[in-house]
Amino acid sequence: MNQHVLTGIAPDELKSSRIRKIVASAESFFEDKVVAVSAPGGTSRASIKLTFSDRTIFATRRPNFRRTHIEAFALGELGEFCEDIPMVLGVDEDIMFQSDVGGRRLNIELSQAREDKRVEMLEEAIAAIFRIQAAGRQAGLETRLPPLGDSDEWIESLADSVSVIERMGKHVPAQIDRTACCEALWSPARQFVKWDCRSGNAAIDATGKVRWFDFEYCGVRHGAEDFAWLLGDETLPLRPRLLMEVMDFVARSELGAKAPEFLSYLRLYLAFHCMKRLELILDERASRGWLSKTRIRARDDVGVHPAFAAQLCTIAAICAAETPLLKALEKHFESMASMFRRMGNPPAKS
């Protein structure tokens, strides 16, 4: 293995059985020599980048064999109808090979761009998700992939995330009807969803095109969930109100008369998604302390920073204000956002 050039991988990590297996599989599958190995997302991630003499590709080996094959199947079917995703190059047992969609991660590009450019990139990212979902309908994936979030336990767990405000010293208002929230959150499995559409799971190629990757958890549900993952990405460097305006504009362009119902459900679901993300931030804060924004974005990590927590609270407040079931939470979230903003920029791990 010493013949390989290493980028971001220590020599002892290259000797790991996982990486050696992936490299050997790639060389056998493509009948070509791997000349460099790197791990842009870190060696703990499922995908590593392999460089041949004439191209680069990604090799993905998920801990769950079934997930690897579902991802490869979905990408293959979607690829017949859209170009907003990686191309599947082949599967060797539990390893999937896919095209390199570019090294410019959307989360990093957004953090470094002017606001007008950020809006452009966000519009394109949202439009790409709509195109991917449309490709899913064309491929009939709603009948060929497993449903997501369709159990009582899953729905109840999502609705119960409202208790996160108690961790901030507040009380859940009596007006919040958790049973009604569960009923409203339930949705029949009706179309393909990528899931996990955080901005770190998209890349921009040399032409400026946004492509989405990491389809490990894809399945079938309402459709608004993908956009909740994006808008509820606490690291997005856009004002919450602007985020919602961009989303509404693109949705109306894509969905026409169906947009109001879609956006109504999105606001309900997004509010609870933000609560779940806030739970995760508080849990990680308790175990790791606050982290720096630079580290979080570089590693595509949980947004364990007060400013990111404030972002989630503000988005939740906007959604609550426009959702009758959650209206009583609006002021609570606004107050929580102010509490996080007052923390400023505390000492953090770099």
Tab-separated table of C-alpha atoms in Angstrom:
chain	number	residue	atom	x	y	z
A	1	MET	CA	0.000	0.000	0.000
A	2	ASN	CA	3.011	2.297	0.261
A	3	GLN	CA	2.774	3.164	-3.422
A	4	HIS	CA	-0.338	5.294	-2.847
A	5	VAL	CA	-0.143	9.032	-2.338
A	6	LEU	CA	-2.016	9.968	0.844
A	7	THR	CA	-4.117	13.095	1.336
A	8	GLY	CA	-5.661	13.536	4.758
A	9	ILE	CA	-5.028	9.889	5.671
A	10	ALA	CA	-2.275	8.856	8.042
A	11	PRO	CA	-0.137	5.879	6.950
A	12	ASP	CA	-1.481	3.714	9.766
A	13	GLU	CA	-5.056	4.509	8.705
A	14	LEU	CA	-4.282	3.495	5.134
A	15	LYS	CA	-3.247	0.112	6.459
A	16	SER	CA	-6.699	-0.447	7.968
A	17	SER	CA	-8.515	-3.478	6.618
A	18	ARG	CA	-11.451	-1.310	5.499
A	19	ILE	CA	-9.389	0.987	3.294
A	20	ARG	CA	-7.224	-1.848	1.982
A	21	LYS	CA	-10.349	-3.757	1.009
A	22	ILE	CA	-11.829	-0.741	-0.786
A	23	VAL	CA	-8.633	-0.035	-2.727
A	24	ALA	CA	-8.214	-3.687	-3.725
A	25	SER	CA	-11.841	-3.856	-4.808
A	26	ALA	CA	-11.534	-0.697	-6.914
A	27	GLU	CA	-8.362	-1.851	-8.643
A	28	SER	CA	-9.944	-5.195	-9.476
A	29	PHE	CA	-13.281	-3.727	-10.560
A	30	PHE	CA	-11.811	-1.018	-12.829
A	31	GLU	CA	-8.703	-2.974	-13.808
A	32	ASP	CA	-6.583	0.066	-13.058
A	33	LYS	CA	-4.163	1.193	-10.360
A	34	VAL	CA	-5.272	3.574	-7.609
A	35	VAL	CA	-2.540	6.209	-7.354
A	36	ALA	CA	-3.947	8.304	-4.484
A	37	VAL	CA	-6.352	7.870	-1.603
A	38	SER	CA	-7.977	10.668	0.397
A	39	ALA	CA	-10.809	11.174	2.854
A	40	PRO	CA	-12.352	14.632	2.329
A	41	GLY	CA	-15.004	13.956	4.968
A	42	GLY	CA	-12.612	12.289	7.412
A	43	THR	CA	-11.555	8.673	7.723
A	44	SER	CA	-14.535	7.873	9.946
A	45	ARG	CA	-16.943	8.505	7.047
A	46	ALA	CA	-18.218	5.752	4.788
A	47	SER	CA	-16.835	7.270	1.570
A	48	ILE	CA	-13.250	7.770	0.486
A	49	LYS	CA	-11.889	9.386	-2.659
A	50	LEU	CA	-9.799	7.294	-5.029
A	51	THR	CA	-7.614	8.770	-7.737
A	52	PHE	CA	-6.697	6.842	-10.864
A	53	SER	CA	-4.343	8.156	-13.527
A	54	ASP	CA	-7.206	9.719	-15.494
A	55	ARG	CA	-10.046	10.377	-13.027
A	56	THR	CA	-11.257	10.494	-9.449
A	57	ILE	CA	-14.166	8.541	-8.008
A	58	PHE	CA	-15.716	7.878	-4.602
A	59	ALA	CA	-15.981	4.460	-3.028
A	60	THR	CA	-18.673	4.025	-0.398
A	61	ARG	CA	-18.859	1.173	2.083
A	62	ARG	CA	-21.718	1.625	4.548
A	63	PRO	CA	-21.771	-0.205	7.889
A	64	ASN	CA	-25.129	-1.597	6.763
A	65	PHE	CA	-24.874	-3.794	3.653
A	66	ARG	CA	-28.553	-3.258	2.840
A	67	ARG	CA	-28.190	0.527	2.941
A	68	THR	CA	-25.359	0.439	0.425
A	69	HIS	CA	-27.496	-1.506	-2.016
A	70	ILE	CA	-30.589	0.665	-1.492
A	71	GLU	CA	-28.451	3.748	-2.162
A	72	ALA	CA	-26.955	2.242	-5.311
A	73	PHE	CA	-30.388	1.148	-6.538
A	74	ALA	CA	-31.947	4.571	-5.926
A	75	LEU	CA	-29.084	6.461	-7.580
A	76	GLY	CA	-29.221	4.158	-10.575
A	77	GLU	CA	-32.958	4.663	-11.031
A	78	LEU	CA	-32.830	8.421	-10.460
A	79	GLY	CA	-29.902	8.758	-12.849
A	80	GLU	CA	-32.175	7.808	-15.737
A	81	PHE	CA	-34.116	11.040	-15.255
A	82	CYS	CA	-31.864	13.685	-13.663
A	83	GLU	CA	-28.255	14.857	-13.453
A	84	ASP	CA	-28.373	16.301	-9.950
A	85	ILE	CA	-26.766	13.287	-8.274
A	86	PRO	CA	-23.634	11.140	-8.542
A	87	MET	CA	-23.522	8.483	-11.235
A	88	VAL	CA	-23.293	4.900	-9.982
A	89	LEU	CA	-20.227	3.314	-11.580
A	90	GLY	CA	-20.696	-0.137	-10.109
A	91	VAL	CA	-21.160	-2.219	-6.975
A	92	ASP	CA	-18.763	-4.864	-5.696
A	93	GLU	CA	-20.390	-6.794	-2.838
A	94	ASP	CA	-20.741	-4.147	-0.090
A	95	ILE	CA	-18.822	-1.360	-1.886
A	96	MET	CA	-20.448	1.167	-4.206
A	97	PHE	CA	-18.420	3.208	-6.674
A	98	GLN	CA	-19.813	6.582	-7.738
A	99	SER	CA	-18.708	9.594	-9.732
A	100	ASP	CA	-16.989	12.560	-8.100
A	101	VAL	CA	-19.482	15.459	-8.133
A	102	GLY	CA	-16.924	18.087	-7.119
A	103	GLY	CA	-14.838	19.071	-4.134
A	104	ARG	CA	-16.581	22.369	-3.351
A	105	ARG	CA	-18.991	21.521	-0.535
A	106	LEU	CA	-22.128	23.653	-0.549
A	107	ASN	CA	-21.855	24.433	3.180
A	108	ILE	CA	-18.343	25.873	2.757
A	109	GLU	CA	-19.209	27.762	-0.432
A	110	LEU	CA	-22.241	29.355	1.245
A	111	SER	CA	-20.165	30.499	4.223
A	112	GLN	CA	-17.651	32.226	1.939
A	113	ALA	CA	-20.042	33.870	-0.554
A	114	ARG	CA	-21.788	37.258	-0.657
A	115	GLU	CA	-25.466	37.238	0.302
A	116	ASP	CA	-26.729	37.580	-3.273
A	117	LYS	CA	-24.615	34.607	-4.332
A	118	ARG	CA	-25.808	32.660	-1.295
A	119	VAL	CA	-29.390	33.184	-2.403
A	120	GLU	CA	-28.542	31.939	-5.897
A	121	MET	CA	-26.887	28.806	-4.525
A	122	LEU	CA	-29.774	28.145	-2.158
A	123	GLU	CA	-32.324	28.534	-4.964
A	124	GLU	CA	-30.386	26.056	-7.092
A	125	ALA	CA	-30.025	23.598	-4.201
A	126	ILE	CA	-33.785	23.701	-3.568
A	127	ALA	CA	-34.576	23.367	-7.271
A	128	ALA	CA	-32.233	20.377	-7.499
A	129	ILE	CA	-34.145	18.630	-4.702
A	130	PHE	CA	-37.401	19.218	-6.564
A	131	ARG	CA	-35.821	17.730	-9.705
A	132	ILE	CA	-34.603	14.702	-7.756
A	133	GLN	CA	-38.066	14.145	-6.308
A	134	ALA	CA	-39.583	14.486	-9.787
A	135	ALA	CA	-37.087	11.895	-11.059
A	136	GLY	CA	-38.196	9.635	-8.223
A	137	ARG	CA	-41.799	9.903	-9.409
A	138	GLN	CA	-40.769	9.188	-12.993
A	139	ALA	CA	-38.887	6.104	-11.812
A	140	GLY	CA	-41.827	4.971	-9.687
A	141	LEU	CA	-39.672	4.804	-6.570
A	142	GLU	CA	-42.671	5.481	-4.334
A	143	THR	CA	-43.647	1.839	-4.843
A	144	ARG	CA	-40.139	0.390	-4.738
A	145	LEU	CA	-38.492	1.858	-1.634
A	146	PRO	CA	-39.367	1.580	2.063
A	147	PRO	CA	-41.563	4.209	3.755
A	148	LEU	CA	-39.956	6.518	6.308
A	149	GLY	CA	-41.408	7.871	9.542
A	150	ASP	CA	-44.550	5.754	9.352
A	151	SER	CA	-44.599	4.229	12.846
A	152	ASP	CA	-46.459	5.572	15.887
A	153	GLU	CA	-43.213	5.519	17.853
A	154	TRP	CA	-41.400	7.643	15.284
A	155	ILE	CA	-44.189	10.212	15.082
A	156	GLU	CA	-44.527	10.394	18.873
A	157	SER	CA	-40.786	10.894	19.278
A	158	LEU	CA	-40.881	13.768	16.801
A	159	ALA	CA	-43.864	15.389	18.524
A	160	ASP	CA	-42.304	14.926	21.959
A	161	SER	CA	-39.300	17.014	20.909
A	162	VAL	CA	-41.384	20.037	21.948
A	163	SER	CA	-40.109	19.275	25.452
A	164	VAL	CA	-36.730	20.709	24.407
A	165	ILE	CA	-37.968	24.095	25.593
A	166	GLU	CA	-38.078	22.695	29.134
A	167	ARG	CA	-34.314	22.211	28.935
A	168	MET	CA	-34.103	25.967	28.475
A	169	GLY	CA	-36.093	26.615	31.648
A	170	LYS	CA	-39.500	27.088	30.031
A	171	HIS	CA	-42.808	25.245	30.175
A	172	VAL	CA	-44.682	23.699	27.276
A	173	PRO	CA	-47.867	25.800	26.914
A	174	ALA	CA	-51.109	24.039	27.781
A	175	GLN	CA	-52.424	24.949	24.318
A	176	ILE	CA	-49.994	22.526	22.676
A	177	ASP	CA	-52.002	19.397	21.850
A	178	ARG	CA	-49.457	16.634	21.286
A	179	THR	CA	-52.082	14.199	20.019
A	180	ALA	CA	-53.191	16.712	17.398
A	181	CYS	CA	-49.552	17.333	16.500
A	182	CYS	CA	-49.003	13.601	15.966
A	183	GLU	CA	-52.036	13.413	13.701
A	184	ALA	CA	-50.853	16.420	11.703
A	185	LEU	CA	-47.292	15.102	11.357
A	186	TRP	CA	-48.406	11.726	10.023
A	187	SER	CA	-48.180	11.511	6.253
A	188	PRO	CA	-48.794	8.704	3.786
A	189	ALA	CA	-45.728	7.515	1.909
A	190	ARG	CA	-46.366	9.220	-1.394
A	191	GLN	CA	-43.065	10.138	-3.037
A	192	PHE	CA	-39.310	9.619	-3.005
A	193	VAL	CA	-37.290	11.586	-0.465
A	194	LYS	CA	-33.512	11.746	-0.240
A	195	TRP	CA	-33.451	12.534	3.516
A	196	ASP	CA	-30.489	14.233	5.224
A	197	CYS	CA	-30.353	17.210	2.845
A	198	ARG	CA	-27.940	19.193	4.987
A	199	SER	CA	-25.816	21.578	2.943
A	200	GLY	CA	-22.705	19.489	3.644
A	201	ASN	CA	-24.257	16.738	1.525
A	202	ALA	CA	-24.197	18.777	-1.669
A	203	ALA	CA	-21.307	19.882	-3.848
A	204	ILE	CA	-20.759	22.437	-6.593
A	205	ASP	CA	-18.892	21.377	-9.706
A	206	ALA	CA	-16.671	23.462	-11.990
A	207	THR	CA	-19.705	24.749	-13.934
A	208	GLY	CA	-21.490	25.935	-10.788
A	209	LYS	CA	-24.048	23.120	-10.773
A	210	VAL	CA	-25.231	21.847	-7.379
A	211	ARG	CA	-25.404	18.080	-6.977
A	212	TRP	CA	-26.667	16.134	-3.955
A	213	PHE	CA	-24.982	13.009	-2.579
A	214	ASP	CA	-25.334	10.604	0.382
A	215	PHE	CA	-28.614	8.813	-0.333
A	216	GLU	CA	-28.041	6.240	2.394
A	217	TYR	CA	-31.331	6.924	4.182
A	218	CYS	CA	-33.568	7.547	1.177
A	219	GLY	CA	-37.118	6.254	1.133
A	220	VAL	CA	-40.699	7.419	0.682
A	221	ARG	CA	-42.701	10.024	2.585
A	222	HIS	CA	-44.412	13.424	2.121
A	223	GLY	CA	-41.592	15.248	0.320
A	224	ALA	CA	-41.308	18.314	2.559
A	225	GLU	CA	-38.805	16.499	4.772
A	226	ASP	CA	-35.935	17.048	2.330
A	227	PHE	CA	-36.445	20.800	2.460
A	228	ALA	CA	-36.765	20.721	6.251
A	229	TRP	CA	-33.330	19.099	6.415
A	230	LEU	CA	-31.918	21.933	4.286
A	231	LEU	CA	-33.708	24.888	5.895
A	232	GLY	CA	-33.137	23.361	9.322
A	233	ASP	CA	-29.400	23.071	8.713
A	234	GLU	CA	-28.313	25.321	11.546
A	235	THR	CA	-25.031	26.227	9.822
A	236	LEU	CA	-26.678	28.016	6.883
A	237	PRO	CA	-25.346	31.595	6.810
A	238	LEU	CA	-28.623	33.176	5.662
A	239	ARG	CA	-31.198	34.996	7.737
A	240	PRO	CA	-34.107	32.686	8.661
A	241	ARG	CA	-36.738	34.971	7.153
A	242	LEU	CA	-34.773	35.089	3.902
A	243	LEU	CA	-34.453	31.291	3.913
A	244	MET	CA	-38.222	30.944	4.098
A	245	GLU	CA	-38.775	33.549	1.381
A	246	VAL	CA	-36.426	31.733	-0.990
A	247	MET	CA	-38.101	28.415	-0.218
A	248	ASP	CA	-41.572	29.848	-0.839
A	249	PHE	CA	-40.495	31.434	-4.125
A	250	VAL	CA	-38.986	28.240	-5.533
A	251	ALA	CA	-41.858	26.065	-4.263
A	252	ARG	CA	-44.476	28.260	-5.928
A	253	SER	CA	-42.515	28.112	-9.173
A	254	GLU	CA	-42.212	24.319	-8.992
A	255	LEU	CA	-45.577	23.331	-7.525
A	256	GLY	CA	-48.031	25.992	-8.650
A	257	ALA	CA	-51.465	25.441	-7.076
A	258	LYS	CA	-50.100	22.635	-4.871
A	259	ALA	CA	-47.624	24.964	-3.147
A	260	PRO	CA	-49.839	26.239	-0.263
A	261	GLU	CA	-50.604	22.752	1.102
A	262	PHE	CA	-46.982	21.695	0.662
A	263	LEU	CA	-45.598	24.787	2.391
A	264	SER	CA	-48.100	24.480	5.238
A	265	TYR	CA	-46.937	20.950	6.015
A	266	LEU	CA	-43.319	22.030	5.581
A	267	ARG	CA	-43.695	24.686	8.281
A	268	LEU	CA	-45.232	22.192	10.697
A	269	TYR	CA	-42.584	19.553	10.027
A	270	LEU	CA	-39.714	22.060	9.955
A	271	ALA	CA	-40.638	23.398	13.402
A	272	PHE	CA	-40.320	19.915	14.884
A	273	HIS	CA	-37.185	19.204	12.856
A	274	CYS	CA	-35.593	22.316	14.396
A	275	MET	CA	-36.573	21.076	17.854
A	276	LYS	CA	-34.910	17.726	17.138
A	277	ARG	CA	-31.760	19.463	15.927
A	278	LEU	CA	-31.767	21.658	19.023
A	279	GLU	CA	-32.031	18.540	21.215
A	280	LEU	CA	-28.996	17.149	19.431
A	281	ILE	CA	-27.031	20.380	19.894
A	282	LEU	CA	-27.785	20.470	23.616
A	283	ASP	CA	-26.798	16.813	23.996
A	284	GLU	CA	-23.520	17.382	22.144
A	285	ARG	CA	-22.849	20.571	24.108
A	286	ALA	CA	-23.172	18.610	27.349
A	287	SER	CA	-20.617	16.036	26.238
A	288	ARG	CA	-18.196	18.070	24.083
A	289	GLY	CA	-18.642	21.718	24.967
A	290	TRP	CA	-19.105	24.446	22.386
A	291	LEU	CA	-17.284	24.052	19.063
A	292	SER	CA	-16.008	26.662	16.624
A	293	LYS	CA	-17.997	27.479	13.497
A	294	THR	CA	-14.946	26.736	11.346
A	295	ARG	CA	-14.516	23.256	12.797
A	296	ILE	CA	-18.235	22.499	12.504
A	297	ARG	CA	-18.380	23.441	8.835
A	298	ALA	CA	-15.090	21.774	7.933
A	299	ARG	CA	-16.187	18.466	9.452
A	300	ASP	CA	-19.887	18.811	8.581
A	301	ASP	CA	-20.527	18.340	12.288
A	302	VAL	CA	-23.515	19.072	14.506
A	303	GLY	CA	-23.815	22.852	14.945
A	304	VAL	CA	-22.702	23.021	18.571
A	305	HIS	CA	-22.395	26.819	18.689
A	306	PRO	CA	-24.777	29.358	20.282
A	307	ALA	CA	-25.279	31.227	16.992
A	308	PHE	CA	-26.355	28.017	15.260
A	309	ALA	CA	-28.748	27.169	18.100
A	310	ALA	CA	-30.203	30.673	17.800
A	311	GLN	CA	-30.697	30.119	14.067
A	312	LEU	CA	-32.795	27.018	14.750
A	313	CYS	CA	-34.882	28.794	17.384
A	314	THR	CA	-35.626	31.690	15.028
A	315	ILE	CA	-36.696	29.356	12.231
A	316	ALA	CA	-38.887	27.432	14.675
A	317	ALA	CA	-40.453	30.722	15.813
A	318	ILE	CA	-41.269	31.710	12.225
A	319	CYS	CA	-42.839	28.322	11.542
A	320	ALA	CA	-44.786	28.335	14.821
A	321	ALA	CA	-46.189	31.776	14.050
A	322	GLU	CA	-47.638	30.420	10.791
A	323	THR	CA	-48.865	27.083	12.185
A	324	PRO	CA	-52.032	27.246	14.334
A	325	LEU	CA	-51.121	24.089	16.298
A	326	LEU	CA	-47.815	25.656	17.343
A	327	LYS	CA	-48.665	29.351	17.616
A	328	ALA	CA	-48.302	29.265	21.419
A	329	LEU	CA	-44.604	28.392	20.997
A	330	GLU	CA	-43.630	31.453	18.942
A	331	LYS	CA	-42.628	33.676	21.876
A	332	HIS	CA	-40.839	30.812	23.597
A	333	PHE	CA	-38.601	30.257	20.589
A	334	GLU	CA	-37.957	33.966	20.164
A	335	SER	CA	-36.878	34.157	23.808
A	336	MET	CA	-34.637	31.107	23.420
A	337	ALA	CA	-33.037	32.616	20.317
A	338	SER	CA	-32.229	35.757	22.317
A	339	MET	CA	-30.734	33.668	25.123
A	340	PHE	CA	-28.385	31.914	22.700
A	341	ARG	CA	-27.422	35.157	20.961
A	342	ARG	CA	-26.457	36.702	24.300
A	343	MET	CA	-23.920	33.924	24.755
A	344	GLY	CA	-21.908	35.473	21.934
A	345	ASN	CA	-18.868	33.478	20.900
A	346	PRO	CA	-17.855	31.368	23.942
A	347	PRO	CA	-14.499	29.530	24.174
A	348	ALA	CA	-14.663	26.560	21.841
A	349	LYS	CA	-12.594	23.715	20.530
A	350	SER	CA	-10.976	24.816	17.266
